[in-house]
Amino acid sequence: DFRRKELLENLLMKDETVSVRKLVEKYDVAKSSIVNDLEYVDKVLQKNELFLVRDKSGTYVSGKEQHIRSAKRNYVFEKFKEKLSAKESYDLKTCKAILANYVAKRYMEIAEEMITFVNDKLSCELMDDMYYYQIFIQFAIFLDRIAKMHFLVQTTYRPVVSELHRMKTWPVTVELSKWLKDAHHIELKEQDIRWLNARVSGVYHENTLHYTGTRTDEIREQLREFVE
């Protein structure tokens, strides 16, 4: 179980390419045991639409970039939840401590600045929301992937109707991408700006839903007037 967890971490989170021969030597087990471990890791990765590839260089994770980012976020978030299972509240310090194993401190700092930027532009307040930790992890991993030259090569296009709420946040996301370039010399391609906008629109959408839930009486009164 320890071997399999370590293999998953090294392959997915540390982007390592592993050799069966070297793994046999490292863990001092039979080749068949390592092969079984890699098959187990492959099944775990398939849940995120990823898979293991083996060539002359060794065995490594492959798949679409958006799926790799999602799998990394899920991995960190699950570890975060495990750490806090005995606590009553979530803790940014704990989240950063886990993320620091895989992402440079600089990118975590920029991720916080990005959230503040979005909060200010969209009048969102996520500091006490579980969504804050998810978006923080996503942004930090996103920046790390961009720094390592892992870009999106395609974007999922959805019907216009389902994209309408994302159009509202597009100008803010473009402004955010310009800020990243000017302040931190991080330049994004169009596909990655689209990906980022999907995350930003998620923040805006979730916050709006939460906010409107507290204004039910006011909304009902407005609806009644509209009907009349």
PDB file of C-alpha atoms in Angstrom:
ATOM      1  CA  ASP A   1       0.000   0.000   0.000  1.00  0.00           C
ATOM      2  CA  PHE A   2       2.869   2.384   0.814  1.00  0.00           C
ATOM      3  CA  ARG A   3       4.618   1.577  -2.482  1.00  0.00           C
ATOM      4  CA  ARG A   4       1.473   2.231  -4.472  1.00  0.00           C
ATOM      5  CA  LYS A   5       0.782   5.556  -2.759  1.00  0.00           C
ATOM      6  CA  GLU A   6       4.378   6.660  -3.299  1.00  0.00           C
ATOM      7  CA  LEU A   7       4.291   5.583  -6.945  1.00  0.00           C
ATOM      8  CA  LEU A   8       1.057   7.501  -7.552  1.00  0.00           C
ATOM      9  CA  GLU A   9       2.513  10.595  -5.896  1.00  0.00           C
ATOM     10  CA  ASN A  10       5.767  10.430  -7.868  1.00  0.00           C
ATOM     11  CA  LEU A  11       4.105   9.770 -11.210  1.00  0.00           C
ATOM     12  CA  LEU A  12       1.174  12.182 -10.934  1.00  0.00           C
ATOM     13  CA  MET A  13       2.280  14.954  -8.604  1.00  0.00           C
ATOM     14  CA  LYS A  14       6.034  15.000  -9.263  1.00  0.00           C
ATOM     15  CA  ASP A  15       5.785  14.210 -12.996  1.00  0.00           C
ATOM     16  CA  GLU A  16       8.428  11.499 -12.693  1.00  0.00           C
ATOM     17  CA  THR A  17       9.309   8.863 -15.266  1.00  0.00           C
ATOM     18  CA  VAL A  18       9.997   5.574 -13.493  1.00  0.00           C
ATOM     19  CA  SER A  19      11.908   2.446 -14.444  1.00  0.00           C
ATOM     20  CA  VAL A  20      10.607  -1.004 -13.439  1.00  0.00           C
ATOM     21  CA  ARG A  21      14.184  -2.237 -12.987  1.00  0.00           C
ATOM     22  CA  LYS A  22      15.088   0.659 -10.688  1.00  0.00           C
ATOM     23  CA  LEU A  23      11.857   0.260  -8.731  1.00  0.00           C
ATOM     24  CA  VAL A  24      12.645  -3.441  -8.194  1.00  0.00           C
ATOM     25  CA  GLU A  25      16.036  -2.423  -6.797  1.00  0.00           C
ATOM     26  CA  LYS A  26      14.609   0.438  -4.696  1.00  0.00           C
ATOM     27  CA  TYR A  27      11.891  -1.589  -2.980  1.00  0.00           C
ATOM     28  CA  ASP A  28      13.725  -4.934  -3.105  1.00  0.00           C
ATOM     29  CA  VAL A  29      10.711  -6.841  -4.401  1.00  0.00           C
ATOM     30  CA  ALA A  30       9.954  -9.066  -7.379  1.00  0.00           C
ATOM     31  CA  LYS A  31       9.328  -7.503 -10.795  1.00  0.00           C
ATOM     32  CA  SER A  32       5.793  -8.922 -10.758  1.00  0.00           C
ATOM     33  CA  SER A  33       5.027  -6.907  -7.597  1.00  0.00           C
ATOM     34  CA  ILE A  34       6.091  -3.645  -9.283  1.00  0.00           C
ATOM     35  CA  VAL A  35       4.087  -4.507 -12.404  1.00  0.00           C
ATOM     36  CA  ASN A  36       1.021  -5.107 -10.224  1.00  0.00           C
ATOM     37  CA  ASP A  37       1.626  -1.798  -8.437  1.00  0.00           C
ATOM     38  CA  LEU A  38       1.804   0.063 -11.737  1.00  0.00           C
ATOM     39  CA  GLU A  39      -1.412  -1.616 -12.907  1.00  0.00           C
ATOM     40  CA  TYR A  40      -3.092  -0.425  -9.711  1.00  0.00           C
ATOM     41  CA  VAL A  41      -1.823   3.141 -10.253  1.00  0.00           C
ATOM     42  CA  ASP A  42      -3.041   3.005 -13.847  1.00  0.00           C
ATOM     43  CA  LYS A  43      -6.568   2.105 -12.671  1.00  0.00           C
ATOM     44  CA  VAL A  44      -6.557   5.029 -10.221  1.00  0.00           C
ATOM     45  CA  LEU A  45      -5.430   7.385 -12.982  1.00  0.00           C
ATOM     46  CA  GLN A  46      -8.130   6.124 -15.354  1.00  0.00           C
ATOM     47  CA  LYS A  47     -10.753   7.596 -13.008  1.00  0.00           C
ATOM     48  CA  ASN A  48      -9.337  10.985 -14.070  1.00  0.00           C
ATOM     49  CA  GLU A  49      -9.146   9.977 -17.752  1.00  0.00           C
ATOM     50  CA  LEU A  50      -5.361   9.561 -17.522  1.00  0.00           C
ATOM     51  CA  PHE A  51      -3.191   6.502 -18.168  1.00  0.00           C
ATOM     52  CA  LEU A  52       0.360   5.206 -17.881  1.00  0.00           C
ATOM     53  CA  VAL A  53       2.595   5.036 -20.943  1.00  0.00           C
ATOM     54  CA  ARG A  54       5.733   2.924 -21.180  1.00  0.00           C
ATOM     55  CA  ASP A  55       8.479   3.582 -23.719  1.00  0.00           C
ATOM     56  CA  LYS A  56      12.274   3.520 -23.879  1.00  0.00           C
ATOM     57  CA  SER A  57      12.557   6.346 -21.336  1.00  0.00           C
ATOM     58  CA  GLY A  58      10.397   4.522 -18.769  1.00  0.00           C
ATOM     59  CA  THR A  59       6.820   4.707 -17.475  1.00  0.00           C
ATOM     60  CA  TYR A  60       5.021   8.029 -17.052  1.00  0.00           C
ATOM     61  CA  VAL A  61       1.566   9.633 -16.879  1.00  0.00           C
ATOM     62  CA  SER A  62      -0.105  10.728 -20.091  1.00  0.00           C
ATOM     63  CA  GLY A  63      -3.416  12.331 -21.015  1.00  0.00           C
ATOM     64  CA  LYS A  64      -5.001  15.689 -21.787  1.00  0.00           C
ATOM     65  CA  GLU A  65      -3.576  18.653 -19.894  1.00  0.00           C
ATOM     66  CA  GLN A  66      -6.954  19.660 -18.423  1.00  0.00           C
ATOM     67  CA  HIS A  67      -7.320  16.147 -16.980  1.00  0.00           C
ATOM     68  CA  ILE A  68      -3.813  16.235 -15.504  1.00  0.00           C
ATOM     69  CA  ARG A  69      -4.598  19.547 -13.775  1.00  0.00           C
ATOM     70  CA  SER A  70      -7.882  18.192 -12.430  1.00  0.00           C
ATOM     71  CA  ALA A  71      -6.233  15.003 -11.154  1.00  0.00           C
ATOM     72  CA  LYS A  72      -3.513  17.000  -9.379  1.00  0.00           C
ATOM     73  CA  ARG A  73      -6.102  19.286  -7.775  1.00  0.00           C
ATOM     74  CA  ASN A  74      -8.184  16.307  -6.633  1.00  0.00           C
ATOM     75  CA  TYR A  75      -5.104  14.610  -5.171  1.00  0.00           C
ATOM     76  CA  VAL A  76      -4.116  17.664  -3.110  1.00  0.00           C
ATOM     77  CA  PHE A  77      -7.687  18.389  -2.047  1.00  0.00           C
ATOM     78  CA  GLU A  78      -8.215  14.809  -0.826  1.00  0.00           C
ATOM     79  CA  LYS A  79      -4.989  14.976   1.199  1.00  0.00           C
ATOM     80  CA  PHE A  80      -6.162  18.303   2.593  1.00  0.00           C
ATOM     81  CA  LYS A  81      -9.495  16.827   3.680  1.00  0.00           C
ATOM     82  CA  GLU A  82      -7.763  13.812   5.254  1.00  0.00           C
ATOM     83  CA  LYS A  83      -5.531  16.075   7.346  1.00  0.00           C
ATOM     84  CA  LEU A  84      -8.524  18.007   8.617  1.00  0.00           C
ATOM     85  CA  SER A  85     -10.932  15.142   9.168  1.00  0.00           C
ATOM     86  CA  ALA A  86     -10.512  15.482  12.926  1.00  0.00           C
ATOM     87  CA  LYS A  87     -10.879  19.265  12.902  1.00  0.00           C
ATOM     88  CA  GLU A  88     -13.987  21.383  12.698  1.00  0.00           C
ATOM     89  CA  SER A  89     -12.681  24.099  10.384  1.00  0.00           C
ATOM     90  CA  TYR A  90     -10.413  24.331   7.364  1.00  0.00           C
ATOM     91  CA  ASP A  91      -7.007  25.875   7.559  1.00  0.00           C
ATOM     92  CA  LEU A  92      -5.055  27.674   4.802  1.00  0.00           C
ATOM     93  CA  LYS A  93      -1.740  26.945   6.537  1.00  0.00           C
ATOM     94  CA  THR A  94      -2.386  23.193   6.308  1.00  0.00           C
ATOM     95  CA  CYS A  95      -3.439  23.538   2.681  1.00  0.00           C
ATOM     96  CA  LYS A  96      -0.218  25.386   1.836  1.00  0.00           C
ATOM     97  CA  ALA A  97       1.910  22.817   3.684  1.00  0.00           C
ATOM     98  CA  ILE A  98       0.517  20.012   1.496  1.00  0.00           C
ATOM     99  CA  LEU A  99       0.735  22.023  -1.716  1.00  0.00           C
ATOM    100  CA  ALA A 100       4.338  23.044  -0.945  1.00  0.00           C
ATOM    101  CA  ASN A 101       5.410  19.455  -1.690  1.00  0.00           C
ATOM    102  CA  TYR A 102       4.463  19.944  -5.326  1.00  0.00           C
ATOM    103  CA  VAL A 103       4.306  23.675  -6.093  1.00  0.00           C
ATOM    104  CA  ALA A 104       6.833  26.486  -5.534  1.00  0.00           C
ATOM    105  CA  LYS A 105       6.000  29.010  -2.807  1.00  0.00           C
ATOM    106  CA  ARG A 106       6.002  31.797  -5.413  1.00  0.00           C
ATOM    107  CA  TYR A 107       3.049  30.263  -7.251  1.00  0.00           C
ATOM    108  CA  MET A 108       1.064  29.901  -4.046  1.00  0.00           C
ATOM    109  CA  GLU A 109       1.632  33.589  -3.323  1.00  0.00           C
ATOM    110  CA  ILE A 110       0.527  34.553  -6.833  1.00  0.00           C
ATOM    111  CA  ALA A 111      -2.514  32.277  -6.515  1.00  0.00           C
ATOM    112  CA  GLU A 112      -3.593  34.216  -3.414  1.00  0.00           C
ATOM    113  CA  GLU A 113      -3.135  37.493  -5.284  1.00  0.00           C
ATOM    114  CA  MET A 114      -5.229  36.140  -8.163  1.00  0.00           C
ATOM    115  CA  ILE A 115      -8.092  35.298  -5.801  1.00  0.00           C
ATOM    116  CA  THR A 116      -7.919  38.782  -4.279  1.00  0.00           C
ATOM    117  CA  PHE A 117      -7.983  40.239  -7.812  1.00  0.00           C
ATOM    118  CA  VAL A 118     -11.113  38.229  -8.686  1.00  0.00           C
ATOM    119  CA  ASN A 119     -12.752  39.043  -5.344  1.00  0.00           C
ATOM    120  CA  ASP A 120     -12.259  42.765  -5.915  1.00  0.00           C
ATOM    121  CA  LYS A 121     -13.427  42.778  -9.523  1.00  0.00           C
ATOM    122  CA  LEU A 122     -16.502  40.597  -9.018  1.00  0.00           C
ATOM    123  CA  SER A 123     -17.336  41.640  -5.452  1.00  0.00           C
ATOM    124  CA  CYS A 124     -17.008  38.043  -4.270  1.00  0.00           C
ATOM    125  CA  GLU A 125     -15.985  37.072  -0.752  1.00  0.00           C
ATOM    126  CA  LEU A 126     -14.548  33.577  -0.560  1.00  0.00           C
ATOM    127  CA  MET A 127     -12.271  33.684   2.481  1.00  0.00           C
ATOM    128  CA  ASP A 128     -14.663  31.681   4.680  1.00  0.00           C
ATOM    129  CA  ASP A 129     -15.868  29.447   1.895  1.00  0.00           C
ATOM    130  CA  MET A 130     -14.700  25.904   1.140  1.00  0.00           C
ATOM    131  CA  TYR A 131     -14.551  27.005  -2.487  1.00  0.00           C
ATOM    132  CA  TYR A 132     -11.610  29.265  -1.600  1.00  0.00           C
ATOM    133  CA  TYR A 133      -9.347  26.269  -0.952  1.00  0.00           C
ATOM    134  CA  GLN A 134     -10.372  24.545  -4.159  1.00  0.00           C
ATOM    135  CA  ILE A 135      -9.717  27.602  -6.307  1.00  0.00           C
ATOM    136  CA  PHE A 136      -6.454  28.314  -4.458  1.00  0.00           C
ATOM    137  CA  ILE A 137      -5.202  24.790  -5.207  1.00  0.00           C
ATOM    138  CA  GLN A 138      -6.356  25.068  -8.822  1.00  0.00           C
ATOM    139  CA  PHE A 139      -4.644  28.408  -9.418  1.00  0.00           C
ATOM    140  CA  ALA A 140      -1.360  27.288  -7.818  1.00  0.00           C
ATOM    141  CA  ILE A 141      -1.225  24.076  -9.881  1.00  0.00           C
ATOM    142  CA  PHE A 142      -2.224  26.019 -13.009  1.00  0.00           C
ATOM    143  CA  LEU A 143       0.707  28.432 -12.539  1.00  0.00           C
ATOM    144  CA  ASP A 144       3.111  25.560 -11.888  1.00  0.00           C
ATOM    145  CA  ARG A 145       2.016  23.773 -15.078  1.00  0.00           C
ATOM    146  CA  ILE A 146       2.355  26.946 -17.157  1.00  0.00           C
ATOM    147  CA  ALA A 147       5.858  27.514 -15.733  1.00  0.00           C
ATOM    148  CA  LYS A 148       6.791  23.967 -16.807  1.00  0.00           C
ATOM    149  CA  MET A 149       5.498  24.728 -20.322  1.00  0.00           C
ATOM    150  CA  HIS A 150       2.434  22.490 -20.104  1.00  0.00           C
ATOM    151  CA  PHE A 151      -0.263  24.293 -22.070  1.00  0.00           C
ATOM    152  CA  LEU A 152      -3.733  23.317 -23.210  1.00  0.00           C
ATOM    153  CA  VAL A 153      -3.784  22.225 -26.833  1.00  0.00           C
ATOM    154  CA  GLN A 154      -7.575  22.174 -27.146  1.00  0.00           C
ATOM    155  CA  THR A 155     -10.599  23.525 -25.334  1.00  0.00           C
ATOM    156  CA  THR A 156     -13.996  21.920 -24.866  1.00  0.00           C
ATOM    157  CA  TYR A 157     -16.543  24.065 -26.671  1.00  0.00           C
ATOM    158  CA  ARG A 158     -20.066  23.959 -25.300  1.00  0.00           C
ATOM    159  CA  PRO A 159     -23.361  25.326 -26.679  1.00  0.00           C
ATOM    160  CA  VAL A 160     -23.629  29.117 -26.469  1.00  0.00           C
ATOM    161  CA  VAL A 161     -26.511  28.962 -23.968  1.00  0.00           C
ATOM    162  CA  SER A 162     -24.416  27.003 -21.457  1.00  0.00           C
ATOM    163  CA  GLU A 163     -21.539  29.459 -21.923  1.00  0.00           C
ATOM    164  CA  LEU A 164     -23.532  32.641 -21.235  1.00  0.00           C
ATOM    165  CA  HIS A 165     -22.623  32.898 -17.541  1.00  0.00           C
ATOM    166  CA  ARG A 166     -18.938  32.565 -18.495  1.00  0.00           C
ATOM    167  CA  MET A 167     -19.176  35.548 -20.831  1.00  0.00           C
ATOM    168  CA  LYS A 168     -19.914  37.777 -17.844  1.00  0.00           C
ATOM    169  CA  THR A 169     -16.496  37.072 -16.330  1.00  0.00           C
ATOM    170  CA  TRP A 170     -14.500  37.061 -19.582  1.00  0.00           C
ATOM    171  CA  PRO A 171     -13.396  40.747 -19.363  1.00  0.00           C
ATOM    172  CA  VAL A 172     -12.205  40.188 -15.775  1.00  0.00           C
ATOM    173  CA  THR A 173     -10.270  37.076 -16.812  1.00  0.00           C
ATOM    174  CA  VAL A 174      -8.605  38.933 -19.693  1.00  0.00           C
ATOM    175  CA  GLU A 175      -7.663  41.681 -17.241  1.00  0.00           C
ATOM    176  CA  LEU A 176      -6.346  39.024 -14.834  1.00  0.00           C
ATOM    177  CA  SER A 177      -4.207  37.457 -17.575  1.00  0.00           C
ATOM    178  CA  LYS A 178      -2.800  40.896 -18.470  1.00  0.00           C
ATOM    179  CA  TRP A 179      -1.978  41.476 -14.779  1.00  0.00           C
ATOM    180  CA  LEU A 180      -0.173  38.110 -14.644  1.00  0.00           C
ATOM    181  CA  LYS A 181       1.930  39.144 -17.629  1.00  0.00           C
ATOM    182  CA  ASP A 182       2.708  42.664 -16.398  1.00  0.00           C
ATOM    183  CA  ALA A 183       3.253  41.892 -12.704  1.00  0.00           C
ATOM    184  CA  HIS A 184       4.758  38.395 -12.859  1.00  0.00           C
ATOM    185  CA  HIS A 185       5.869  37.884 -16.488  1.00  0.00           C
ATOM    186  CA  ILE A 186       3.517  34.905 -16.879  1.00  0.00           C
ATOM    187  CA  GLU A 187       2.039  34.942 -20.377  1.00  0.00           C
ATOM    188  CA  LEU A 188      -1.035  32.834 -21.142  1.00  0.00           C
ATOM    189  CA  LYS A 189      -2.234  31.444 -24.442  1.00  0.00           C
ATOM    190  CA  GLU A 190      -5.878  31.769 -25.458  1.00  0.00           C
ATOM    191  CA  GLN A 191      -6.799  28.195 -24.481  1.00  0.00           C
ATOM    192  CA  ASP A 192      -5.410  28.751 -20.989  1.00  0.00           C
ATOM    193  CA  ILE A 193      -7.252  32.058 -20.663  1.00  0.00           C
ATOM    194  CA  ARG A 194     -10.445  30.152 -21.522  1.00  0.00           C
ATOM    195  CA  TRP A 195      -9.580  27.519 -18.919  1.00  0.00           C
ATOM    196  CA  LEU A 196      -8.917  30.240 -16.349  1.00  0.00           C
ATOM    197  CA  ASN A 197     -12.205  31.945 -17.183  1.00  0.00           C
ATOM    198  CA  ALA A 198     -14.087  28.715 -16.515  1.00  0.00           C
ATOM    199  CA  ARG A 199     -12.579  28.712 -12.999  1.00  0.00           C
ATOM    200  CA  VAL A 200     -13.301  32.422 -12.455  1.00  0.00           C
ATOM    201  CA  SER A 201     -16.893  32.072 -13.670  1.00  0.00           C
ATOM    202  CA  GLY A 202     -17.258  29.167 -11.239  1.00  0.00           C
ATOM    203  CA  VAL A 203     -16.223  31.452  -8.373  1.00  0.00           C
ATOM    204  CA  TYR A 204     -18.669  34.128  -9.515  1.00  0.00           C
ATOM    205  CA  HIS A 205     -21.507  31.639 -10.086  1.00  0.00           C
ATOM    206  CA  GLU A 206     -21.093  29.891  -6.720  1.00  0.00           C
ATOM    207  CA  ASN A 207     -20.888  33.192  -4.881  1.00  0.00           C
ATOM    208  CA  THR A 208     -23.956  34.579  -6.664  1.00  0.00           C
ATOM    209  CA  LEU A 209     -25.986  31.477  -5.797  1.00  0.00           C
ATOM    210  CA  HIS A 210     -24.974  31.743  -2.159  1.00  0.00           C
ATOM    211  CA  TYR A 211     -25.733  35.461  -2.100  1.00  0.00           C
ATOM    212  CA  THR A 212     -29.187  35.172  -3.700  1.00  0.00           C
ATOM    213  CA  GLY A 213     -30.098  32.456  -1.221  1.00  0.00           C
ATOM    214  CA  THR A 214     -30.042  35.079   1.520  1.00  0.00           C
ATOM    215  CA  ARG A 215     -32.382  37.423  -0.404  1.00  0.00           C
ATOM    216  CA  THR A 216     -35.308  35.077  -0.986  1.00  0.00           C
ATOM    217  CA  ASP A 217     -38.015  37.424   0.359  1.00  0.00           C
ATOM    218  CA  GLU A 218     -36.771  40.335  -1.721  1.00  0.00           C
ATOM    219  CA  ILE A 219     -36.659  38.217  -4.876  1.00  0.00           C
ATOM    220  CA  ARG A 220     -40.156  36.849  -4.268  1.00  0.00           C
ATOM    221  CA  GLU A 221     -41.495  40.381  -3.929  1.00  0.00           C
ATOM    222  CA  GLN A 222     -39.811  41.431  -7.172  1.00  0.00           C
ATOM    223  CA  LEU A 223     -41.195  38.384  -8.971  1.00  0.00           C
ATOM    224  CA  ARG A 224     -44.679  39.106  -7.673  1.00  0.00           C
ATOM    225  CA  GLU A 225     -44.458  42.628  -9.084  1.00  0.00           C
ATOM    226  CA  PHE A 226     -43.226  41.308 -12.420  1.00  0.00           C
ATOM    227  CA  VAL A 227     -46.120  38.851 -12.629  1.00  0.00           C
ATOM    228  CA  GLU A 228     -48.630  41.597 -11.834  1.00  0.00           C
TER     229      GLU A 228
END
